[in-house]
Tab-separated table of C-alpha atoms and ligand atoms in Angstrom:
chain	number	residue	atom	x	y	z
Z	1	UNK	CA	0.000	0.000	0.000
Z	2	UNK	CA	1.318	3.407	-0.908
Z	3	UNK	CA	0.085	6.904	-0.056
Z	4	UNK	CA	1.046	9.761	-2.381
Z	5	UNK	CA	1.649	13.258	-1.028
Z	6	UNK	CA	0.525	15.766	-3.632
Z	7	UNK	CA	-0.122	19.476	-4.033
Z	8	UNK	CA	1.141	22.618	-5.708
Z	9	UNK	CA	4.773	23.727	-5.180
Z	10	UNK	CA	5.684	25.068	-1.713
Z	11	UNK	CA	2.516	23.747	-0.049
Z	12	UNK	CA	4.614	21.776	2.441
Z	13	UNK	CA	4.562	18.265	0.937
Z	14	UNK	CA	8.183	17.479	1.752
Z	15	UNK	CA	7.787	18.944	5.238
Z	16	UNK	CA	4.818	16.646	5.862
Z	17	UNK	CA	6.773	13.727	4.402
Z	18	UNK	CA	9.820	14.441	6.548
Z	19	UNK	CA	7.707	14.917	9.686
Z	20	UNK	CA	6.035	11.546	9.059
Z	21	UNK	CA	9.113	9.535	8.123
Z	22	UNK	CA	11.994	11.450	9.762
Z	23	UNK	CA	13.804	11.159	6.438
Z	24	UNK	CA	15.859	14.282	5.747
Z	25	UNK	CA	14.774	15.820	2.458
Z	26	UNK	CA	15.100	19.199	0.780
Z	27	UNK	CA	12.454	21.713	1.910
Z	28	UNK	CA	12.454	25.355	0.862
Z	29	UNK	CA	10.175	28.258	0.092
Z	30	UNK	CA	10.944	28.304	-3.655
Z	31	UNK	CA	8.828	26.245	-6.088
Z	32	UNK	CA	10.019	22.835	-7.338
Z	33	UNK	CA	12.354	22.131	-4.453
Z	34	UNK	CA	11.510	18.471	-4.941
Z	35	UNK	CA	12.086	16.963	-8.362
Z	36	UNK	CA	12.900	13.311	-7.807
Z	37	UNK	CA	10.285	11.664	-5.566
Z	38	UNK	CA	11.123	10.831	-1.942
Z	39	UNK	CA	10.001	7.485	-0.592
Z	40	UNK	CA	9.839	6.503	3.048
Z	41	UNK	CA	7.875	4.834	5.803
Z	42	UNK	CA	5.221	6.610	7.829
Z	43	UNK	CA	3.076	5.075	10.546
Z	44	UNK	CA	-0.614	4.918	11.325
Z	45	UNK	CA	-1.975	4.501	14.845
Z	46	UNK	CA	-4.155	1.569	15.863
Z	47	UNK	CA	-5.330	0.146	19.168
Z	48	UNK	CA	-2.876	-2.659	19.983
Z	49	UNK	CA	-4.470	-6.115	20.292
Z	50	UNK	CA	-2.197	-6.806	23.274
Z	51	UNK	CA	-4.478	-4.527	25.341
Z	52	UNK	CA	-7.267	-7.114	25.171
Z	53	UNK	CA	-5.003	-9.795	26.630
Z	54	UNK	CA	-3.219	-7.491	29.045
Z	55	UNK	CA	0.138	-8.114	27.414
Z	56	UNK	CA	2.740	-5.789	25.951
Z	57	UNK	CA	3.388	-6.496	22.276
Z	58	UNK	CA	6.770	-6.510	20.539
Z	59	UNK	CA	6.078	-5.223	17.011
Z	60	UNK	CA	8.526	-6.496	14.391
Z	61	UNK	CA	7.666	-3.545	12.144
Z	62	UNK	CA	6.610	-0.159	13.482
Z	63	UNK	CA	6.580	0.430	17.241
Z	64	UNK	CA	4.468	0.504	20.386
Z	65	UNK	CA	3.768	3.378	22.745
Z	66	UNK	CA	2.700	2.238	26.190
Z	67	UNK	CA	-0.101	4.297	27.704
Z	68	UNK	CA	-2.356	3.830	30.684
Z	69	UNK	CA	-5.430	4.271	28.541
Z	70	UNK	CA	-4.216	1.430	26.281
Z	71	UNK	CA	-1.070	0.840	24.262
Z	72	UNK	CA	-0.927	2.386	20.826
Z	73	UNK	CA	0.608	0.538	17.928
Z	74	UNK	CA	2.178	2.441	15.039
Z	75	UNK	CA	1.913	0.364	11.865
Z	76	UNK	CA	4.116	1.187	8.853
Z	77	UNK	CA	2.773	2.454	5.521
Z	78	UNK	CA	4.747	3.594	2.485
Z	79	UNK	CA	4.700	7.291	1.604
Z	80	UNK	CA	5.835	8.998	-1.575
Z	81	UNK	CA	6.483	12.743	-1.785
Z	82	UNK	CA	6.471	14.030	-5.336
Z	83	UNK	CA	7.234	17.226	-7.236
Z	84	UNK	CA	4.734	20.094	-7.108
Z	85	UNK	CA	1.836	20.150	-9.523
Z	86	UNK	CA	0.721	23.332	-11.295
Z	87	UNK	CA	-2.413	23.941	-13.364
Z	88	UNK	CA	-1.776	22.490	-16.831
Z	89	UNK	CA	0.536	19.742	-15.537
Z	90	UNK	CA	-1.358	17.092	-17.479
Z	91	UNK	CA	-0.446	19.136	-20.607
Z	92	UNK	CA	3.211	19.176	-19.563
Z	93	UNK	CA	3.351	22.465	-17.591
Z	94	UNK	CA	5.796	22.668	-14.688
Z	95	UNK	CA	7.242	19.207	-14.291
Z	96	UNK	CA	4.129	17.882	-15.964
Z	97	UNK	CA	3.622	14.238	-16.644
Z	98	UNK	CA	6.816	13.077	-15.040
Z	99	UNK	CA	5.404	14.070	-11.701
Z	100	UNK	CA	2.133	12.350	-12.446
Z	101	UNK	CA	3.805	9.101	-13.401
Z	102	UNK	CA	5.507	9.022	-9.997
Z	103	UNK	CA	2.017	8.717	-8.523
Z	104	UNK	CA	0.987	5.718	-10.598
Z	105	UNK	CA	1.262	3.205	-7.781
Z	106	UNK	CA	-0.429	5.282	-5.069
Z	107	UNK	CA	-3.607	3.852	-3.526
Z	108	UNK	CA	-4.687	7.140	-1.979
Z	109	UNK	CA	-3.500	10.737	-1.928
Z	110	UNK	CA	-2.946	13.302	0.783
Z	111	UNK	CA	-3.412	16.671	-0.877
Z	112	UNK	CA	-1.302	19.239	0.954
Z	113	UNK	CA	-2.914	22.655	0.517
Z	114	UNK	CA	-1.287	25.868	1.716
Z	115	UNK	CA	-4.241	27.064	3.785
Z	116	UNK	CA	-2.489	30.312	4.727
Z	117	UNK	CA	-3.101	31.671	1.209
Z	118	UNK	CA	0.489	32.978	1.200
Z	119	UNK	CA	1.523	31.186	-2.007
Z	120	UNK	CA	-0.050	31.515	-5.455
Z	121	UNK	CA	-1.077	28.635	-7.699
Z	122	UNK	CA	2.530	28.133	-8.807
Z	123	UNK	CA	3.926	28.205	-5.287
Z	124	UNK	CA	5.322	31.742	-5.387
Z	125	UNK	CA	4.937	34.055	-2.376
Z	126	UNK	CA	1.777	36.165	-2.400
Z	127	UNK	CA	-1.064	36.980	-0.010
Z	128	UNK	CA	-4.787	36.360	-0.045
Z	129	UNK	CA	-4.715	33.377	-2.422
Z	130	UNK	CA	-7.908	31.314	-2.144
Z	131	UNK	CA	-6.905	27.711	-1.257
Z	132	UNK	CA	-10.309	26.420	-2.436
Z	133	UNK	CA	-9.008	26.981	-5.982
Z	134	UNK	CA	-6.100	24.633	-5.279
Z	135	UNK	CA	-8.454	21.892	-4.117
Z	136	UNK	CA	-10.316	22.021	-7.429
Z	137	UNK	CA	-7.379	22.317	-9.806
Z	138	UNK	CA	-5.419	19.436	-8.324
Z	139	UNK	CA	-8.262	16.952	-8.665
Z	140	UNK	CA	-8.909	18.156	-12.194
Z	141	UNK	CA	-5.256	17.689	-13.220
Z	142	UNK	CA	-5.215	14.114	-12.004
Z	143	UNK	CA	-8.461	13.397	-13.797
Z	144	UNK	CA	-7.070	14.973	-17.003
Z	145	UNK	CA	-3.998	12.777	-16.682
Z	146	UNK	CA	-6.276	9.704	-16.591
Z	147	UNK	CA	-8.312	11.085	-19.501
Z	148	UNK	CA	-5.124	11.380	-21.537
Z	149	UNK	CA	-4.253	7.745	-20.904
Z	150	UNK	CA	-7.764	6.706	-21.918
Z	151	UNK	CA	-7.606	8.822	-25.059
Z	152	UNK	CA	-4.098	7.708	-26.011
Z	153	UNK	CA	-5.260	4.137	-26.189
Z	154	UNK	CA	-8.734	4.806	-27.465
Z	155	UNK	CA	-7.763	4.139	-31.081
Z	156	UNK	CA	-6.727	0.610	-30.035
Z	157	UNK	CA	-10.177	-0.400	-28.877
Z	158	UNK	CA	-12.382	2.642	-29.409
Z	159	UNK	CA	-13.438	1.472	-32.850
Z	160	UNK	CA	-14.525	-1.887	-31.580
Z	161	UNK	CA	-18.179	-2.802	-31.363
Z	162	UNK	CA	-17.325	-5.068	-28.435
Z	163	UNK	CA	-20.712	-6.333	-27.331
Z	164	UNK	CA	-19.719	-8.110	-24.174
Z	165	UNK	CA	-19.599	-6.075	-21.003
Z	166	UNK	CA	-16.848	-8.196	-19.430
Z	167	UNK	CA	-14.614	-7.814	-22.462
Z	168	UNK	CA	-15.036	-4.048	-22.345
Z	169	UNK	CA	-14.097	-4.000	-18.659
Z	170	UNK	CA	-11.053	-6.121	-19.475
Z	171	UNK	CA	-9.926	-3.779	-22.243
Z	172	UNK	CA	-10.297	-0.722	-20.020
Z	173	UNK	CA	-8.480	-2.516	-17.256
Z	174	UNK	CA	-5.524	-3.348	-19.502
Z	175	UNK	CA	-5.522	0.283	-20.539
Z	176	UNK	CA	-5.497	1.666	-16.998
Z	177	UNK	CA	-3.768	-0.917	-14.804
Z	178	UNK	CA	-0.497	1.036	-15.135
Z	179	UNK	CA	-1.952	3.745	-12.906
Z	180	UNK	CA	-3.485	1.153	-10.588
Z	181	UNK	CA	-7.055	1.636	-11.742
Z	182	UNK	CA	-8.392	-1.847	-11.070
Z	183	UNK	CA	-11.312	-3.784	-12.514
Z	184	UNK	CA	-13.514	-3.106	-9.523
Z	185	UNK	CA	-12.829	0.659	-9.847
Z	186	UNK	CA	-13.764	0.500	-13.533
Z	187	UNK	CA	-16.961	-1.438	-12.875
Z	188	UNK	CA	-18.038	0.973	-10.145
Z	189	UNK	CA	-17.351	3.941	-12.438
Z	190	UNK	CA	-19.298	2.476	-15.355
Z	191	UNK	CA	-22.222	1.672	-13.092
Z	192	UNK	CA	-22.235	5.091	-11.445
Z	193	UNK	CA	-22.380	6.744	-14.882
Z	194	UNK	CA	-24.924	4.253	-16.234
Z	195	UNK	CA	-22.778	3.522	-19.320
Z	196	UNK	CA	-22.255	-0.210	-18.759
Z	197	UNK	CA	-24.244	-1.048	-21.884
Z	198	UNK	CA	-22.669	1.530	-24.201
Z	199	UNK	CA	-20.210	0.223	-26.778
Z	200	UNK	CA	-16.979	2.202	-27.020
Z	201	UNK	CA	-18.180	3.712	-30.290
Z	202	UNK	CA	-21.094	5.291	-28.465
Z	203	UNK	CA	-18.980	6.975	-25.780
Z	204	UNK	CA	-19.067	10.771	-26.034
Z	205	UNK	CA	-16.189	13.037	-24.954
Z	206	UNK	CA	-18.241	13.811	-21.882
Z	207	UNK	CA	-18.511	10.113	-21.041
Z	208	UNK	CA	-14.728	9.818	-21.226
Z	209	UNK	CA	-14.161	12.809	-18.944
Z	210	UNK	CA	-16.783	11.609	-16.455
Z	211	UNK	CA	-15.288	8.148	-16.523
Z	212	UNK	CA	-11.813	9.570	-15.763
Z	213	UNK	CA	-13.322	11.544	-12.864
Z	214	UNK	CA	-15.045	8.525	-11.345
Z	215	UNK	CA	-11.933	6.369	-11.785
Z	216	UNK	CA	-9.950	9.018	-9.906
Z	217	UNK	CA	-12.404	8.947	-7.007
Z	218	UNK	CA	-12.188	5.176	-6.644
Z	219	UNK	CA	-8.532	4.566	-7.474
Z	220	UNK	CA	-6.906	7.654	-5.911
Z	221	UNK	CA	-9.219	8.931	-3.171
Z	222	UNK	CA	-7.999	12.211	-1.703
Z	223	UNK	CA	-7.968	13.707	1.751
Z	224	UNK	CA	-6.972	17.294	2.287
Z	225	UNK	CA	-4.246	18.392	4.686
Z	226	UNK	CA	-5.013	22.104	5.166
Z	227	UNK	CA	-1.407	22.964	5.968
Z	228	UNK	CA	0.322	25.925	7.632
Z	229	UNK	CA	-2.528	26.253	10.148
Z	230	UNK	CA	0.065	27.831	12.477
Z	231	UNK	CA	-0.103	30.996	10.350
Z	232	UNK	CA	-2.778	33.519	11.365
Z	233	UNK	CA	-4.359	33.776	7.905
Z	234	UNK	CA	-5.074	30.025	7.793
Z	235	UNK	CA	-7.949	29.823	10.254
Z	236	UNK	CA	-10.459	31.738	8.169
Z	237	UNK	CA	-9.422	29.865	5.005
Z	238	UNK	CA	-9.817	26.461	6.654
Z	239	UNK	CA	-13.314	27.433	7.751
Z	240	UNK	CA	-14.123	28.476	4.202
Z	241	UNK	CA	-12.693	25.257	2.746
Z	242	UNK	CA	-14.832	23.165	5.072
Z	243	UNK	CA	-17.928	25.163	4.128
Z	244	UNK	CA	-17.167	24.981	0.414
Z	245	UNK	CA	-16.450	21.236	0.391
Z	246	UNK	CA	-18.633	19.695	3.107
Z	247	UNK	CA	-18.288	16.239	1.519
Z	248	UNK	CA	-14.481	16.221	1.671
Z	249	UNK	CA	-12.244	15.219	4.564
Z	250	UNK	CA	-10.297	18.374	5.437
Z	251	UNK	CA	-7.830	18.346	8.337
Z	252	UNK	CA	-6.115	21.423	9.760
Z	253	UNK	CA	-2.378	20.640	9.718
Z	254	UNK	CA	0.945	22.133	10.574
Z	255	UNK	CA	3.664	20.033	9.013
Z	256	UNK	CA	6.345	22.432	10.221
Z	257	UNK	CA	5.143	22.061	13.832
Z	258	UNK	CA	5.059	18.279	13.600
Z	259	UNK	CA	8.573	18.269	12.157
Z	260	UNK	CA	9.831	20.529	14.967
Z	261	UNK	CA	8.246	18.284	17.622
Z	262	UNK	CA	9.588	15.103	16.049
Z	263	UNK	CA	13.084	16.571	15.773
Z	264	UNK	CA	12.986	17.792	19.373
Z	265	UNK	CA	11.904	14.313	20.459
Z	266	UNK	CA	14.888	12.882	18.628
Z	267	UNK	CA	17.154	15.379	20.424
Z	268	UNK	CA	15.629	14.202	23.687
Z	269	UNK	CA	14.435	17.636	24.772
Z	270	UNK	CA	10.799	16.634	24.958
Z	271	UNK	CA	8.432	13.692	25.029
Z	272	UNK	CA	5.893	13.719	22.231
Z	273	UNK	CA	4.026	10.930	20.498
Z	274	UNK	CA	2.740	11.677	16.990
Z	275	UNK	CA	-0.989	12.287	17.122
Z	276	UNK	CA	-1.020	13.510	20.738
Z	277	UNK	CA	-2.455	16.855	21.749
Z	278	UNK	CA	0.439	17.856	23.978
Z	279	UNK	CA	4.110	17.264	24.826
Z	280	UNK	CA	6.309	17.409	27.893
Z	281	UNK	CA	9.539	19.352	28.002
Z	282	UNK	CA	12.622	17.698	29.430
Z	283	UNK	CA	16.360	18.323	29.458
Z	284	UNK	CA	18.136	21.626	28.927
Z	285	UNK	CA	16.373	24.057	26.614
Z	286	UNK	CA	17.457	27.557	25.713
Z	287	UNK	CA	14.935	30.423	25.741
Z	288	UNK	CA	14.533	30.401	21.976
Z	289	UNK	CA	13.740	26.691	21.879
Z	290	UNK	CA	11.296	27.056	24.751
Z	291	UNK	CA	9.542	29.954	23.108
Z	292	UNK	CA	9.259	28.131	19.770
Z	293	UNK	CA	7.807	25.031	21.366
Z	294	UNK	CA	5.389	27.012	23.538
Z	295	UNK	CA	4.144	28.795	20.411
Z	296	UNK	CA	3.435	25.426	18.803
Z	297	UNK	CA	1.591	24.348	21.945
Z	298	UNK	CA	-0.576	27.450	21.974
Z	299	UNK	CA	-1.143	28.156	18.272
Z	300	UNK	CA	-1.430	24.617	16.966
Z	301	UNK	CA	-1.911	21.854	19.551
Z	302	UNK	CA	-4.344	23.714	21.797
Z	303	UNK	CA	-6.137	25.493	18.988
Z	304	UNK	CA	-6.565	22.556	16.578
Z	305	UNK	CA	-6.229	19.568	18.925
Z	306	UNK	CA	-2.947	18.353	17.389
Z	307	UNK	CA	-0.731	19.049	14.387
Z	308	UNK	CA	-3.109	17.086	12.115
Z	309	UNK	CA	-0.295	15.116	10.448
Z	310	UNK	CA	-0.938	11.833	12.242
Z	311	UNK	CA	-4.680	12.297	11.859
Z	312	UNK	CA	-4.257	12.765	8.104
Z	313	UNK	CA	-2.359	9.489	7.754
Z	314	UNK	CA	-4.730	7.581	10.052
Z	315	UNK	CA	-7.834	8.828	8.257
Z	316	UNK	CA	-6.375	8.070	4.825
Z	317	UNK	CA	-5.790	4.429	5.650
Z	318	UNK	CA	-8.548	3.679	8.146
Z	319	UNK	CA	-11.418	5.856	6.887
Z	320	UNK	CA	-10.800	6.623	3.225
Z	321	UNK	CA	-9.231	3.323	2.169
Z	322	UNK	CA	-11.193	1.430	4.844
Z	323	UNK	CA	-8.414	-0.799	6.145
Z	324	UNK	CA	-8.536	-2.576	9.502
Z	325	UNK	CA	-5.682	-3.994	11.612
Z	326	UNK	CA	-5.512	-7.797	11.924
Z	327	UNK	CA	-3.038	-9.654	14.146
Z	328	UNK	CA	-1.859	-13.241	13.679
Z	329	UNK	CA	-1.775	-15.109	16.998
Z	330	UNK	CA	-2.557	-18.402	18.680
Z	331	UNK	CA	-4.929	-19.587	21.417
Z	332	UNK	CA	-2.033	-21.355	23.168
Z	333	UNK	CA	0.393	-18.480	22.851
Z	334	UNK	CA	0.600	-15.016	21.373
Z	335	UNK	CA	4.379	-15.336	21.140
Z	336	UNK	CA	6.488	-16.340	18.174
Z	337	UNK	CA	9.340	-18.841	18.387
Z	338	UNK	CA	11.691	-16.150	19.660
Z	339	UNK	CA	9.386	-15.359	22.567
Z	340	UNK	CA	8.120	-12.072	21.119
Z	341	UNK	CA	4.454	-11.173	21.572
Z	342	UNK	CA	2.057	-10.275	18.733
Z	343	UNK	CA	4.938	-9.350	16.448
Z	344	UNK	CA	2.858	-8.741	13.332
Z	345	UNK	CA	-0.032	-6.493	12.474
Z	346	UNK	CA	-1.449	-6.454	8.947
Z	347	UNK	CA	-3.746	-3.937	7.357
Z	348	UNK	CA	-6.598	-5.598	5.481
Z	349	UNK	CA	-9.445	-4.079	3.487
Z	350	UNK	CA	-12.725	-4.013	5.436
Z	351	UNK	CA	-14.889	-6.906	4.262
Z	352	UNK	CA	-11.902	-9.273	3.865
Z	353	UNK	CA	-12.451	-12.840	5.039
Z	354	UNK	CA	-10.418	-15.309	7.108
Z	355	UNK	CA	-9.489	-16.986	3.813
Z	356	UNK	CA	-8.286	-13.665	2.346
Z	357	UNK	CA	-6.098	-13.304	5.434
Z	358	UNK	CA	-4.638	-16.779	4.902
Z	359	UNK	CA	-3.868	-16.005	1.253
Z	360	UNK	CA	-2.328	-12.675	2.194
Z	361	UNK	CA	0.080	-14.452	4.577
Z	362	UNK	CA	0.966	-17.226	2.134
Z	363	UNK	CA	-0.580	-18.906	-0.924
Z	364	UNK	CA	-0.015	-22.304	0.724
Z	365	UNK	CA	-1.995	-21.228	3.783
Z	366	UNK	CA	-4.894	-20.188	1.569
Z	367	UNK	CA	-4.780	-23.312	-0.600
Z	368	UNK	CA	-4.638	-25.606	2.443
Z	369	UNK	CA	-6.975	-23.684	4.747
Z	370	UNK	CA	-8.972	-25.908	7.161
Z	371	UNK	CA	-10.405	-23.424	9.650
Z	372	UNK	CA	-9.397	-20.501	11.810
Z	373	UNK	CA	-9.860	-19.428	15.412
Z	374	UNK	CA	-10.856	-16.008	16.636
Z	375	UNK	CA	-8.310	-15.876	19.447
Z	376	UNK	CA	-10.167	-13.177	21.411
Z	377	UNK	CA	-13.394	-15.216	21.641
Z	378	UNK	CA	-11.718	-18.648	21.196
Z	379	UNK	CA	-14.457	-19.445	18.678
Z	380	UNK	CA	-13.827	-21.491	15.548
Z	381	UNK	CA	-14.468	-19.535	12.364
Z	382	UNK	CA	-14.774	-20.623	8.749
Z	383	UNK	CA	-13.162	-19.252	5.645
Z	384	UNK	CA	-16.085	-16.901	4.987
Z	385	UNK	CA	-15.771	-15.171	8.362
Z	386	UNK	CA	-15.585	-11.388	7.818
Z	387	UNK	CA	-12.607	-9.988	9.702
Z	388	UNK	CA	-13.268	-7.313	12.330
Z	389	UNK	CA	-10.903	-4.497	13.298
Z	390	UNK	CA	-8.405	-5.724	15.890
Z	391	UNK	CA	-9.077	-9.430	15.371
Z	392	UNK	CA	-6.369	-11.873	16.420
Z	393	UNK	CA	-6.553	-14.884	14.119
Z	394	UNK	CA	-5.043	-18.350	14.353
Z	395	UNK	CA	-5.009	-20.247	11.073
Z	396	UNK	CA	-5.248	-24.005	10.877
Z	397	UNK	CA	-4.203	-25.483	7.570
Z	398	UNK	CA	-2.843	-28.731	6.114
Z	399	UNK	CA	0.914	-28.612	5.921
Z	400	UNK	CA	1.607	-28.841	2.185
N	1	LIG	N1	4.430	28.206	8.592
N	1	LIG	C1	4.541	27.006	8.027
N	1	LIG	N2	5.397	26.817	7.002
N	1	LIG	C2	5.464	25.582	6.453
N	1	LIG	C3	4.675	24.498	6.925
N	1	LIG	N3	4.977	23.411	6.184
N	1	LIG	C4	5.906	23.792	5.290
N	1	LIG	N4	6.207	25.100	5.453
N	1	LIG	C5	7.205	25.895	4.684
N	1	LIG	O1	6.772	25.969	3.326
N	1	LIG	C6	7.904	25.947	2.451
N	1	LIG	C7	7.748	24.861	1.422
N	1	LIG	O2	7.852	23.616	2.074
N	1	LIG	P1	8.211	22.258	1.296
N	1	LIG	O3	7.945	21.151	2.227
N	1	LIG	O4	9.539	22.350	0.658
N	1	LIG	O5	7.061	22.328	0.175
N	1	LIG	P2	6.792	21.322	-1.041
N	1	LIG	O6	5.322	21.259	-1.195
N	1	LIG	O7	7.514	20.052	-0.865
N	1	LIG	O8	7.398	22.161	-2.257
N	1	LIG	P3	8.008	21.660	-3.672
N	1	LIG	O9	8.917	20.508	-3.428
N	1	LIG	O10	8.697	22.845	-4.203
N	1	LIG	O11	6.814	21.274	-4.507
N	1	LIG	C8	9.140	25.788	3.340
N	1	LIG	O12	9.696	27.051	3.562
N	1	LIG	C9	8.561	25.214	4.623
N	1	LIG	O13	9.315	25.517	5.769
N	1	LIG	C10	3.797	24.733	8.027
N	1	LIG	O14	3.091	23.859	8.521
N	1	LIG	N5	3.776	26.018	8.524
N	2	LIG	MG1	8.961	19.133	-1.920
C-alpha cells in the first residue's frame, strides 16, 4: 500500500513527508524544491491487540507506545512525496507528466494545501490566495492525466463494437492498470455513470471525462491536509474550505510544527508521540527553543487539537481506504518462536475474510486452509468469516 503526497509547489509536501518519516529531504520556500520523488515509511496509529489480553506487544515492524489508557501501535505504511503540480501539468506544464507518473502506484493521496493563502497557484509568495481553488485544480489535473491515458489508447479499442460487457471491462483494465485503476474501480465507475451497456463507439467526450473523474475517485481517493494552520491567515481559510467542500475530509495541519516536535523528540528535549495533543519538556532548553515550542503548543496543539499530520495518515488508511488492523496469533500463545508477543499487524481491506487473510500471509496457507480461530473469543471460524478491526486470528491449515 502506498500513499502519495501531492499538491502545488511550496505547499509543504516534503515537510509533511519528513515529519512523518523522519527522512531528511530538501524543503524550501521556492517552487520545485523536490524533483525526484522521496520514498519513506510513515506510521498509522491503531489500538494494539495486546491490550485485550493485558500483554505488551513486541512489534517487528513499526513500534508501540505504552499508555495507561491502552497501548498504541504504530503500523508502517509507504509514503511517496512528489514534485509540485501546477495547473496544466497534465499538458506538460511545470514538471508535468513526469510528476504524475511518480504517482501511478499510489492507492490514496494526501493533498497538501497551503491554507495560509500565502503562495499563489505556482507556489510563489503572495497573499490572499484562495486555497479552495487549489483543491479544485489538483483533482482536475489528475483526472485529465487519466483522460489522456484513456484517449491515447482509445484508437486501439475505441473502434470496436465489443458487445460483451466483461470484455469491455477487461480492455479498459488493460488500458489503466499502469496507474493502478483496477477492474472493480472500472466497474463501479461504469455503473455510477450508467454507461455499462454503451459500446466504445457510443462513448461521447463527456462520457470519457466523467469516466476519468469517477476512476480518480475510486482509485486515488484524496484527503486534504489544510497545511500551515500555524499561520494567522489560515484559520479563516480552513473554515471556508470546510464550508465549500462539506463532503471532503479536510484536516487542519501544521507540518512544520510536527517536524519541529519530532526533531525535538529525537534530540531528547521533549516527550511527544505523533498524534497527541500535547508534549512534555525535558532536558536543557534555551529560551529560543522554549519559546518556539510554547508557540506550537498554543497556536497549533491547543487550537486545533494536534498538528493534524498523524490524523491525516490515520484517516487516509482507516477511513478513506477502509483498512482494519488484523493480528496473527494463537490460542495457546501469542508469542512467536523467539518469545516475542504479537509481532505482526497487517492492514486488510474491510470486508476481507479469514481466507483472504490466509492467502495474504501465504498462498499455501490459503490453498490448504482448514479453519481458523478467533483468538479473542476462542471461537472457531470458517473461511467466509468477515474480519473485524483488531481481530487476532489463528489459522489451521494442512501442511503442504
Ligand atoms: N508556517 C509554516 N510553514 C510551512 C509548513 N509546512 C511547510 N512550510 C514551509 O513551506 C515551504 C515549502 O515547504 P516544502 O515542504 O519544501 O514544500 P513542497 O510542497 O515540498 O514544495 P516543492 O517541493 O517545491 O513542490 C518551506 O519554507 C517550509 O518551511 C507549516 O506547517 N507552517
Ligand atoms: Mg517538496
